[in-house]
Short mmCIF file of C-alpha atoms and ligand atoms in Angstrom, two decimals:
data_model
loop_
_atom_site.label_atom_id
_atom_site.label_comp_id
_atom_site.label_asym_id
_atom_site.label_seq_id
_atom_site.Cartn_x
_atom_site.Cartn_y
_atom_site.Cartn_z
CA UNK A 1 77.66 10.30 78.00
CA UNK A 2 76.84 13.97 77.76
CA UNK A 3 74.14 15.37 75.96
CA UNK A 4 73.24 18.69 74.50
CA UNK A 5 69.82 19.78 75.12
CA UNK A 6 68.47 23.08 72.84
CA UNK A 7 65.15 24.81 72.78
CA UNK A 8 65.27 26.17 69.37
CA UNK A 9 63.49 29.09 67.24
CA UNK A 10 65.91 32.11 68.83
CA UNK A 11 67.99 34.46 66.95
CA UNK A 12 71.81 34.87 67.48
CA UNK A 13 73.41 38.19 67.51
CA UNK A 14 76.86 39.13 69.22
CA UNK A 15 80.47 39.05 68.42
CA UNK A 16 82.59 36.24 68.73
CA UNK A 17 86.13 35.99 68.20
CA UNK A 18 87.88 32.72 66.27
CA UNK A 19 90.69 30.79 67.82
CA UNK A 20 93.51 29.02 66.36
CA UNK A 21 92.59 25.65 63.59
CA UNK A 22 92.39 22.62 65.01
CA UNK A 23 93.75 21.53 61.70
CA UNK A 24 97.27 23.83 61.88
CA UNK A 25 97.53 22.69 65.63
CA UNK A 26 97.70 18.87 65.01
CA UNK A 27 100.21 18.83 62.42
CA UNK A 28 102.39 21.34 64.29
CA UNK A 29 102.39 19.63 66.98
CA UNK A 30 103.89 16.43 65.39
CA UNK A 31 106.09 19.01 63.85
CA UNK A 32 107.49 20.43 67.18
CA UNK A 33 108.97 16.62 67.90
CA UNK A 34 111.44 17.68 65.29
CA UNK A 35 113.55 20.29 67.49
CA UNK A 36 114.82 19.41 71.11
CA UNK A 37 114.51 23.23 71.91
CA UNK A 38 111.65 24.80 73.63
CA UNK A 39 108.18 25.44 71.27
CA UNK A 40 105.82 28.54 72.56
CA UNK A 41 102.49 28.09 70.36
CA UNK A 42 99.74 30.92 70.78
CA UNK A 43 95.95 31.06 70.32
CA UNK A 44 96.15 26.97 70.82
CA UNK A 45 91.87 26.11 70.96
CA UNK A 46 91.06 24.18 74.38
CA UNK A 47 89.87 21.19 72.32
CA UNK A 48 90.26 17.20 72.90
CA UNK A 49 91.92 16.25 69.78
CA UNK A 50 94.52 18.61 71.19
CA UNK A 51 94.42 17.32 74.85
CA UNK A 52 94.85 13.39 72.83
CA UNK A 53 97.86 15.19 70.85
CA UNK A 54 99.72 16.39 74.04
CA UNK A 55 99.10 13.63 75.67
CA UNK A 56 101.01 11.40 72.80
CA UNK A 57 103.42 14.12 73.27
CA UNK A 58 103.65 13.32 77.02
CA UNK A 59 103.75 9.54 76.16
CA UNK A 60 106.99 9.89 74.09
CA UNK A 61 108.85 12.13 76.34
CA UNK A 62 108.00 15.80 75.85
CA UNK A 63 107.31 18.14 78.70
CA UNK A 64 104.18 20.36 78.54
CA UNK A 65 103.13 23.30 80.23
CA UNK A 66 100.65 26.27 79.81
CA UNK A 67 101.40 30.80 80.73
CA UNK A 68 97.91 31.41 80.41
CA UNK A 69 96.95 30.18 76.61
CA UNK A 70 100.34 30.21 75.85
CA UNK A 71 101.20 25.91 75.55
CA UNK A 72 105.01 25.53 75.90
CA UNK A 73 106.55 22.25 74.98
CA UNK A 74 110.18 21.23 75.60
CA UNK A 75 110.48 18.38 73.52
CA UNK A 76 114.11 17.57 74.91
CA UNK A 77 115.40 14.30 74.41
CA UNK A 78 112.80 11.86 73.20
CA UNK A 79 112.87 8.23 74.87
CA UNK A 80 110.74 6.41 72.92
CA UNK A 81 108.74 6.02 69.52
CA UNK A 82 106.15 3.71 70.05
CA UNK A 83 103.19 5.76 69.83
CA UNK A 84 100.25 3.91 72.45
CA UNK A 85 97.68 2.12 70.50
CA UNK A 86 94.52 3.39 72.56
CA UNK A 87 95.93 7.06 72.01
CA UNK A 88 96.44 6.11 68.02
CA UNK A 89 92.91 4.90 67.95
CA UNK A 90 91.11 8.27 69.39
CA UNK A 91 92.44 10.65 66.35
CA UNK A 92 93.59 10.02 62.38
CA UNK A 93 95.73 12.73 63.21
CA UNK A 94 98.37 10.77 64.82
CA UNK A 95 99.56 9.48 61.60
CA UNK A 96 101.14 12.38 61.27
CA UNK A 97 103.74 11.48 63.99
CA UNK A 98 105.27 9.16 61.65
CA UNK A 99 107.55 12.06 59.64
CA UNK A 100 108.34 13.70 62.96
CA UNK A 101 109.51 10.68 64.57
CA UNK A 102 111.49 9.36 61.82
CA UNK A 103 113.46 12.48 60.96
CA UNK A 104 114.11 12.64 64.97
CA UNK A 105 114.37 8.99 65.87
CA UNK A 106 114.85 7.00 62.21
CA UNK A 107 112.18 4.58 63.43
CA UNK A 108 108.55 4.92 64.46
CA UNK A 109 105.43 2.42 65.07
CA UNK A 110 101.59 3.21 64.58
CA UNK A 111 98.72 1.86 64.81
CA UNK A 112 96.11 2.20 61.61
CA UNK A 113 94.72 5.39 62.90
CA UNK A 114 91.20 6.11 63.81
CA UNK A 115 89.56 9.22 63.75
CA UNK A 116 85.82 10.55 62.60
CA UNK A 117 84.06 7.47 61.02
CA UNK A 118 83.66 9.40 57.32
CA UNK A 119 84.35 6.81 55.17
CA UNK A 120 87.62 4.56 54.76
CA UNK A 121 90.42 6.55 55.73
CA UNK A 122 93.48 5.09 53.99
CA UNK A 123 97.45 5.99 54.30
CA UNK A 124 99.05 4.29 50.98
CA UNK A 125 99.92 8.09 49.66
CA UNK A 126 101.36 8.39 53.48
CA UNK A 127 103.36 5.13 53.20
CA UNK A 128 104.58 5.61 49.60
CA UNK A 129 106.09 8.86 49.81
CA UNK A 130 107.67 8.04 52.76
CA UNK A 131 108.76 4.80 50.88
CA UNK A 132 110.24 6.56 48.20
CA UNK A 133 112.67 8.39 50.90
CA UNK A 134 113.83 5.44 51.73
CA UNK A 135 112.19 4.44 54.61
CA UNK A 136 111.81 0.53 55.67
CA UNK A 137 107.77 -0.08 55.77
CA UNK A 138 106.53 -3.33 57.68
CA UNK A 139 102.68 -3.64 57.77
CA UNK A 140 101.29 -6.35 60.25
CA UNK A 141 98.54 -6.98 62.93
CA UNK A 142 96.76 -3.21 62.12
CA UNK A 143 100.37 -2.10 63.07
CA UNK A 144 102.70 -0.28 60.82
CA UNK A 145 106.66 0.15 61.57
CA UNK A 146 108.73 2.28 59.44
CA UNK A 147 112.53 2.52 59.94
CA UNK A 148 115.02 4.13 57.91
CA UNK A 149 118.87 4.54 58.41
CA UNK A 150 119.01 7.68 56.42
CA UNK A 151 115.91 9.25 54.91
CA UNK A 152 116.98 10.70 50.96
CA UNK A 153 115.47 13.45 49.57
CA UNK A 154 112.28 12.40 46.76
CA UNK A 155 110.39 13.49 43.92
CA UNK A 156 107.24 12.68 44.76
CA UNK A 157 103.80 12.78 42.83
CA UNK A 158 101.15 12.44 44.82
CA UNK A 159 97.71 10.11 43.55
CA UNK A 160 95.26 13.04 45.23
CA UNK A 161 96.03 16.21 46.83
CA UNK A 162 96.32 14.41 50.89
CA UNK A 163 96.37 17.05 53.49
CA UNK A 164 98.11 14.45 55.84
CA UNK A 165 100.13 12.52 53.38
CA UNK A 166 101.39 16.37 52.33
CA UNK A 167 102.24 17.57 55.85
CA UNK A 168 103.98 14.16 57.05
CA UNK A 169 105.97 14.04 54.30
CA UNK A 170 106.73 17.54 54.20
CA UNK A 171 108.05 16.82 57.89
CA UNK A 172 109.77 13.70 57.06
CA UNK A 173 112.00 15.67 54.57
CA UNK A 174 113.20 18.39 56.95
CA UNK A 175 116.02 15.95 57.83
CA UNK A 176 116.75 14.17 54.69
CA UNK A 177 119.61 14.01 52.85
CA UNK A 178 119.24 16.74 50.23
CA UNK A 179 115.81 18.03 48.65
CA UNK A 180 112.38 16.62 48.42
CA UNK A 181 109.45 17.76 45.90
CA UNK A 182 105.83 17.06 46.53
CA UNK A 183 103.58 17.43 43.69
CA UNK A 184 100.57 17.36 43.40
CA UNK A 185 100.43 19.00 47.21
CA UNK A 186 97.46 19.93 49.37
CA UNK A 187 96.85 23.45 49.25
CA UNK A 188 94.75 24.12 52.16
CA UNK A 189 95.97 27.18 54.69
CA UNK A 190 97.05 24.89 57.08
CA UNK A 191 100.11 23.67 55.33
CA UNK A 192 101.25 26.99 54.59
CA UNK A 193 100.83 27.83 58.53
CA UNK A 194 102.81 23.98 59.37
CA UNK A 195 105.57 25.62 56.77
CA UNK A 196 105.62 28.78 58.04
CA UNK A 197 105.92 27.11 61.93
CA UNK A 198 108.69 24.67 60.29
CA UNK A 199 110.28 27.67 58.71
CA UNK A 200 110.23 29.47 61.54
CA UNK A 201 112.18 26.95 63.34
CA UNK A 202 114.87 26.84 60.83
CA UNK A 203 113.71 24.28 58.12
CA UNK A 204 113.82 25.75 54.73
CA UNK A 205 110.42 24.58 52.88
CA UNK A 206 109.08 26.33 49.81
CA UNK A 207 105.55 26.16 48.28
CA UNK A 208 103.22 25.47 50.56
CA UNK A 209 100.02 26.89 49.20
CA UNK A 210 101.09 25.58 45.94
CA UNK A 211 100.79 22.35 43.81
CA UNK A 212 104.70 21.72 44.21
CA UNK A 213 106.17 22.31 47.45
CA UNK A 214 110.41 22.23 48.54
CA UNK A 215 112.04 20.95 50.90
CA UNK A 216 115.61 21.27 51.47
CA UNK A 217 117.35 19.06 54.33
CA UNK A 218 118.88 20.57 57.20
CA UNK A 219 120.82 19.26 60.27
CA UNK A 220 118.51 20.94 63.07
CA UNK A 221 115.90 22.75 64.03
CA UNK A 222 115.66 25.56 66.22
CA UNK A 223 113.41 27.26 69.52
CA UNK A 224 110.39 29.02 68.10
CA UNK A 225 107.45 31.50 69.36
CA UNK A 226 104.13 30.88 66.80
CA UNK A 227 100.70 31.95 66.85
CA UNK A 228 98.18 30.05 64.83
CA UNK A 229 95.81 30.99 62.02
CA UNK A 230 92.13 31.13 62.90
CA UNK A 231 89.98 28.41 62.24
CA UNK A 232 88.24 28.76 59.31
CA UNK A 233 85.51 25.36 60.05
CA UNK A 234 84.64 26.98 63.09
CA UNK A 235 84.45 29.97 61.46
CA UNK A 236 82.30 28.58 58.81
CA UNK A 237 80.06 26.75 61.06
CA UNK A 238 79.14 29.92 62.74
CA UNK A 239 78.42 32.00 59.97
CA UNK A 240 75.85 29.16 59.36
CA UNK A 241 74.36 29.56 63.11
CA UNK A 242 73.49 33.19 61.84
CA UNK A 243 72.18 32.39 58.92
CA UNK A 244 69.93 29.26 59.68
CA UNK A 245 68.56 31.80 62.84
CA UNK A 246 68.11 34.56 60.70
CA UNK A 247 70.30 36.76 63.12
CA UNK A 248 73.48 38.51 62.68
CA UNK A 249 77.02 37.93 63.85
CA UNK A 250 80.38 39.76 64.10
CA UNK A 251 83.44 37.29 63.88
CA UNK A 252 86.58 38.65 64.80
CA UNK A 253 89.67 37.11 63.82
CA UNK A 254 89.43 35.92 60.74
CA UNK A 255 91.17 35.30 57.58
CA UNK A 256 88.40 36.03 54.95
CA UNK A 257 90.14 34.75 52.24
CA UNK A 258 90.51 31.17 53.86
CA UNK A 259 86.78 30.86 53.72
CA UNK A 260 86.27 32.59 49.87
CA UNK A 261 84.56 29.07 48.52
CA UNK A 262 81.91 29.00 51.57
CA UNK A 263 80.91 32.92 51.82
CA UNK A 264 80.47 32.57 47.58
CA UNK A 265 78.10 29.35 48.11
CA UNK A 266 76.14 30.77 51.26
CA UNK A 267 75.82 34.33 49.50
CA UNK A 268 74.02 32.57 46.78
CA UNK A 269 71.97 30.85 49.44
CA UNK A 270 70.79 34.67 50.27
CA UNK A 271 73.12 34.68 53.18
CA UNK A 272 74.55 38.46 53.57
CA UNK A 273 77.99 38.26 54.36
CA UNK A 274 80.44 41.56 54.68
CA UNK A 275 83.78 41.62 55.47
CA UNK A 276 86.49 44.39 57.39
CA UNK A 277 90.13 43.25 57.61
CA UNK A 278 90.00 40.40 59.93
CA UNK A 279 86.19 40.59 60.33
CA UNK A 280 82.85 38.51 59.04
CA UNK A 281 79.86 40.44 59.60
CA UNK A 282 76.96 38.07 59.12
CA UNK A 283 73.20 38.38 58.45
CA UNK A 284 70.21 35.80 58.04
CA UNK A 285 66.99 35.88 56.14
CA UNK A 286 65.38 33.68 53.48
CA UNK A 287 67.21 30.70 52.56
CA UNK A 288 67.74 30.19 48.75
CA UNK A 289 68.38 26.74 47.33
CA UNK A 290 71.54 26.14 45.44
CA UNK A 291 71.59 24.23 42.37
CA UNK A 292 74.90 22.41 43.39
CA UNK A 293 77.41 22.55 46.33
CA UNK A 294 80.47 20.27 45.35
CA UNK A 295 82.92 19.47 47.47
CA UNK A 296 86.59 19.89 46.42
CA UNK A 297 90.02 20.47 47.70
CA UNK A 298 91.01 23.95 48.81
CA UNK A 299 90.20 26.23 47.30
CA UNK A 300 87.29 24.63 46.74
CA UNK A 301 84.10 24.45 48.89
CA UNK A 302 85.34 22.14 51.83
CA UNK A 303 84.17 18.87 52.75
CA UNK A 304 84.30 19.91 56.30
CA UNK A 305 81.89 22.75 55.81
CA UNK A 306 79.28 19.61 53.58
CA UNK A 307 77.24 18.42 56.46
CA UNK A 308 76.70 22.46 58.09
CA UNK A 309 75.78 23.78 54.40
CA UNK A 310 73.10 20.70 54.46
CA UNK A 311 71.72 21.29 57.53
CA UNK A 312 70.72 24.88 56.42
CA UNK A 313 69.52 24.07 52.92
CA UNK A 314 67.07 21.18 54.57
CA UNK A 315 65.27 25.11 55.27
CA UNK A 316 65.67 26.78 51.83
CA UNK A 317 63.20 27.89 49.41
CA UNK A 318 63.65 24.51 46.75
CA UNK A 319 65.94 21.68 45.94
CA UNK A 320 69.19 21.59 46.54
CA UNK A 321 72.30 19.13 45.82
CA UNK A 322 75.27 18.54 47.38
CA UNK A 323 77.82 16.34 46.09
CA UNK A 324 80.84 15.02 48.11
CA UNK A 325 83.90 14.31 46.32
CA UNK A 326 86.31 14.17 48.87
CA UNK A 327 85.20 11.23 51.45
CA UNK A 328 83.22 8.20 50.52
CA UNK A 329 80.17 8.39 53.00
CA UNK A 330 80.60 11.59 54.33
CA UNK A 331 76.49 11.80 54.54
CA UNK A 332 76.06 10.32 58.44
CA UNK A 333 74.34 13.39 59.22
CA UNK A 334 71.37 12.53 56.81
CA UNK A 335 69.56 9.94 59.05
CA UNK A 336 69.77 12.38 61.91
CA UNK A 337 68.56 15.84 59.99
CA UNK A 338 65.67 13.28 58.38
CA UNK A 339 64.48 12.71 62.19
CA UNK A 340 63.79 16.28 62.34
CA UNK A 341 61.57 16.67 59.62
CA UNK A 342 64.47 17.30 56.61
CA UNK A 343 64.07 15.65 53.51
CA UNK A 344 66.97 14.24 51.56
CA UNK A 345 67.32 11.14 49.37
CA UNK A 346 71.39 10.00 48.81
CA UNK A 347 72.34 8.71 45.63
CA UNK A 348 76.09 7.71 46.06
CA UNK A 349 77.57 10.85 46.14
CA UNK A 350 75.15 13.37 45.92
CA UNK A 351 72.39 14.14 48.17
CA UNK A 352 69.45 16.20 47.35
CA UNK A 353 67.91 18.36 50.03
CA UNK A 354 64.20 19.19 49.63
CA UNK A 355 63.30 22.60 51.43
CA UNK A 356 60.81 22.39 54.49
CA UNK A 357 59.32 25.45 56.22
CA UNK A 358 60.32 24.22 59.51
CA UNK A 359 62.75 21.44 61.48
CA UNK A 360 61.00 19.68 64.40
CA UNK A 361 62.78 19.28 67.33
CA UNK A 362 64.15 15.59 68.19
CA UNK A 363 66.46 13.04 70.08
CA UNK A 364 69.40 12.62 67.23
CA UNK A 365 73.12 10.73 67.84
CA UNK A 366 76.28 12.94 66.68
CA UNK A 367 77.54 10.69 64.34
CA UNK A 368 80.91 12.45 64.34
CA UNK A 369 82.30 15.61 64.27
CA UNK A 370 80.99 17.95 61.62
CA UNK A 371 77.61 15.55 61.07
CA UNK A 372 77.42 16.56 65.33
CA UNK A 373 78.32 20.09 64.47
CA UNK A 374 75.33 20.36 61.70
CA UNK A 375 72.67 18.79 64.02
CA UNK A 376 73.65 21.52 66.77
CA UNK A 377 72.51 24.28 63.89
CA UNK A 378 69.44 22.28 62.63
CA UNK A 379 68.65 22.32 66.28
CA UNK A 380 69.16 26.12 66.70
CA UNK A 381 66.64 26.51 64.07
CA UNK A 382 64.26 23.70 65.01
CA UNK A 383 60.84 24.40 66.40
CA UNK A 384 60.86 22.61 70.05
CA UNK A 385 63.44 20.70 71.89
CA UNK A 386 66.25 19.07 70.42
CA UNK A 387 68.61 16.06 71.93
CA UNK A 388 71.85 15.83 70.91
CA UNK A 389 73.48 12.18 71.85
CA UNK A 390 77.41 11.28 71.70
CA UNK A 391 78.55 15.33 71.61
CA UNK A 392 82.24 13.82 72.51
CA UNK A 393 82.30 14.19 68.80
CA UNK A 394 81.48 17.97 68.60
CA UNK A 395 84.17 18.54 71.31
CA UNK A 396 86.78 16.97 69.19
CA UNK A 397 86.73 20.11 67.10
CA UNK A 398 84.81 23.00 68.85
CA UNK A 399 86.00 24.53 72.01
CA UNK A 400 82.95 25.12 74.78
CA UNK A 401 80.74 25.42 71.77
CA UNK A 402 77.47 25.41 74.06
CA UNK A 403 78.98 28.29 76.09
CA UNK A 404 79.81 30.16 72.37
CA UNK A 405 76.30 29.91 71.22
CA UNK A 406 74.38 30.70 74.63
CA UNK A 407 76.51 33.94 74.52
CA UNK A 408 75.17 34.42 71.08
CA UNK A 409 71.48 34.23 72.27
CA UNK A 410 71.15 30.58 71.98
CA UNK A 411 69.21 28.12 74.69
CA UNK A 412 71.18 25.33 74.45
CA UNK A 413 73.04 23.60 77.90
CA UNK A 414 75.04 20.11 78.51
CA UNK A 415 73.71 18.23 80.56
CA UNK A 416 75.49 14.36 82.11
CA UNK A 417 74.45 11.13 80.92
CA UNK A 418 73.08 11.03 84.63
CA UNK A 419 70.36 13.58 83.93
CA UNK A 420 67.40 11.25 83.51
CA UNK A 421 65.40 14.23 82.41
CA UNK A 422 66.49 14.42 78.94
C1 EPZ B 501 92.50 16.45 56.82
O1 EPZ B 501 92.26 15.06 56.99
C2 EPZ B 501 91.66 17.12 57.89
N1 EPZ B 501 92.11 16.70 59.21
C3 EPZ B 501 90.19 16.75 57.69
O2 EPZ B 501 89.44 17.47 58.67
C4 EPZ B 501 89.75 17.22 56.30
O3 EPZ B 501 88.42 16.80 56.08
C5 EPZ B 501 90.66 16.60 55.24
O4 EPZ B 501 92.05 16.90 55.53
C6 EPZ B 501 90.34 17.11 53.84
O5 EPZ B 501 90.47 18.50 53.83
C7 EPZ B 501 93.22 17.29 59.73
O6 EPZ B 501 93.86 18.13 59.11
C8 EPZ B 501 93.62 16.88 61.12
P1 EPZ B 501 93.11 13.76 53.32
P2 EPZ B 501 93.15 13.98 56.17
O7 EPZ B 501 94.31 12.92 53.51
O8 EPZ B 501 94.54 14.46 56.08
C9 EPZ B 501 92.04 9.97 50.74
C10 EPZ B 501 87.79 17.77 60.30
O9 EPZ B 501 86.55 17.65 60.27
N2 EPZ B 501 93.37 9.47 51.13
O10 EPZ B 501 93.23 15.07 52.61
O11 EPZ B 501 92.88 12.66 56.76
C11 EPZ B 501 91.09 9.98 51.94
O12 EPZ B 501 90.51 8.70 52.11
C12 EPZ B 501 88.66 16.72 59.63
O13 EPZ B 501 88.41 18.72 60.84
C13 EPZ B 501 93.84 8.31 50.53
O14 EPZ B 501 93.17 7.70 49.70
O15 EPZ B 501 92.44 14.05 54.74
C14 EPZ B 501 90.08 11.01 51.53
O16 EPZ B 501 89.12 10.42 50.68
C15 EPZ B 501 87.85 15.59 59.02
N3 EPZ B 501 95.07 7.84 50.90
C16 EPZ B 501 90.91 12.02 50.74
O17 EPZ B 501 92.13 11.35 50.38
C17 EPZ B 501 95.84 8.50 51.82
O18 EPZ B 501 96.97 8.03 52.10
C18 EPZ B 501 91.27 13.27 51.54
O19 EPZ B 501 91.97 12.86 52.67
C19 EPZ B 501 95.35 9.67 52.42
C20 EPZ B 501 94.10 10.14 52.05
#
């Protein structure tokens, strides 16, 4: 397996421009199974999640092609909506498929999807909202298969805010028979950007954005031409490679509002942030500790941003705490940043992060994608070499993110599981 080998202690500086979320992409990619006319989707990031997506798009009979970074999908007639297990099993986003496939097909089967290992990653809001539109649910042998004759437009109330159980349902209702409500909805940028995609196409969806969100049946969808919004993780996660290297970054393209709840926390943290339009302008220096970092649905401070914010406050001046509300056992980068000289003690859902003067270099595992993402910074920063195990993880989410930071000023290369020398 490839590694990731960095020499740490350097200072970033450059520009860098963000490409389309890797959480707008998945979901409207399911959502493009709901038209038979040809999809055009711009700014798509050269990521593997993506490369698993289209190639469960492949499997179920749509044709793909690229113009450059322009993907192109002619979903045509589908021929089948048995989604492979093995492809099922690389990504939770596949569950996703199901309201695509059922508006399309009236019948779809899944595996129990897999995904980062971040805790148990259940689908009952999934199931019962698609339940409550009438849809036939059969649960057996880590299978599920869902049928229904006609889906009927719901009122639906959802237990917790699900980004997934919001955007399959959302896409589940497109062809139902008169209007669905979600309450209770996810209200993270992404769905509005799935909406505005669906929209686009012809659905007619209200709310997104919002706790309540519309959707009014149609008959069919439409061709469509999209570009993405940027990706505000990636985003995120390299306004923290600035920061934890004391240097200073320009990031073009993006949307500074997306990110409000992390440039609030990391300003606190002494980070100096500055924004232009469509532009972060970043600076390090002294880390502060913060008193509390809780994570929340959007537009609170995001889960996905936890383990990056931890592996820069293992260098701040004091204790911090960070407490995870969204995942159970979202912590797997703990062990790792504690083999480097960070000190942190868990206590269920909060972790407190003593400040150290310095990270040591070490041989650490990505546990998965974020947790891999937070060990590359605490690397950056770290005096000496550090090894970075399993990065398959990292690529899930971050396109040619060695190549990004060595532009940046960074010493870090990959290097094949056959290079004995690391
Ligand atoms: C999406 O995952 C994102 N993935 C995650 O990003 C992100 O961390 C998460 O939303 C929260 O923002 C994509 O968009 C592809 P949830 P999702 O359903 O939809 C519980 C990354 O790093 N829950 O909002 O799976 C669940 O267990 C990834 O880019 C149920 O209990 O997240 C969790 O505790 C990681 N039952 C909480 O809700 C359900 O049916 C939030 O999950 C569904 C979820």
């Amino acid at each position: 397996m490839e590694k990731f080998v960095i020499s740490g202690g350097l200072n970033l500086s450059g520009k860098i421009r963000i490409k389309g979320a890797k959480n707008s992409i998945l979901p409207i990619l399911a959502g493009s199974l709901l038209t038979s006319e040809r999809v055009e989707i711009k700014d798509v990031p050269d990521i593997s999640d993506v490369k698993v997506m289209l190639k469960i798009l492949e499997c179920l009979g749509v044709r793909i092609s690229w113009k450059e970074d322009l993907l192109i999908l002619e979903p045509g007639s589908l021929y089948t909506s048995e989604i492979p297990e093995t492809l099922m099993c690389e990504m939770r986003s596949s569950i996703f498929l199901m309201g695509p496939l059922l508006g399309r097909l009236g019948k779809v089967k899944v595996s129990y999807p897999g995904g980062c290992d971040i805790g148990p990653r259940p689908i009952d809001l999934h199931l019962k909202g698609l339940a409550s539109m009438g849809v036939k649910i059969l649960e057996e042998n880590g299978c599920v298969q869902a049928e229904a004759k006609t889906l009927r437009g719901s009122d639906i109330h959802l237990d917790f805010p699900s980004v997934g159980a919001t955007e399959n349902i959302m896409m589940a209702a497109i062809y139902a028979e008169g209007s669905t409500l979600i309450h209770n909805a996810a209200k993270e940028p992404e769905i509005i950007d799935l909406q505005n995609f669906l929209n686009k196409m012809g659905a007619k969806i209200k709310g997104a954005g919002t706790d309540t969100i519309k959707i009014e049946g149609v008959k069919s969808l439409n061709d469509v031409n999209y570009t993405l919004i940027p990706d505000r993780i990636v985003a995120g996660t390299l306004v923290i490679a600035a920061a934890i290297t004391r240097g200073e970054l320009i990031l073009e393209n993006v949307i500074p509002e997306h990110l409000e709840a992390v440039t609030a926390k990391l300003q606190e943290a002494g980070v100096e942030i500055w924004e232009e339009q469509d532009t972060l302008h970043v600076r390090g220096g002294n880390i502060k500790a913060i008193q509390s970092v809780r994570t929340l649905p959007y537009p609170g401070f995001p889960t996905d941003m936890q383990a990056q914010t931890m592996s820069l406050l293992t260098l701040a001046k004091g204790n911090s705490t960070i407490i995870e509300n969204v995942f159970d056992g979202r912590f797997s980068q703990v062990g790792e940043l504690k083999k480097m000289g960070a000190r942190i003690s868990v206590q269920g859902r909060s972790a407190i992060i003593q400040g150290v003067d310095q990270l040591k270099g070490a041989v650490v595992n990505a546990p998965d994608l974020r947790a891999g993402a937070a060990l590359v910074l605490a690397g950056l920063s770290a005096q000496g070499q550090t090894i970075i195990k399993e990065i398959h993880h990292i690529d899930r989410g971050y396109e040619k993110f060695e190549e990004i930071l060595q532009q940046l000023g960074a010493n870090i290369k990959r290097v094949g599981a056959q290079d004995e020398n690391f």
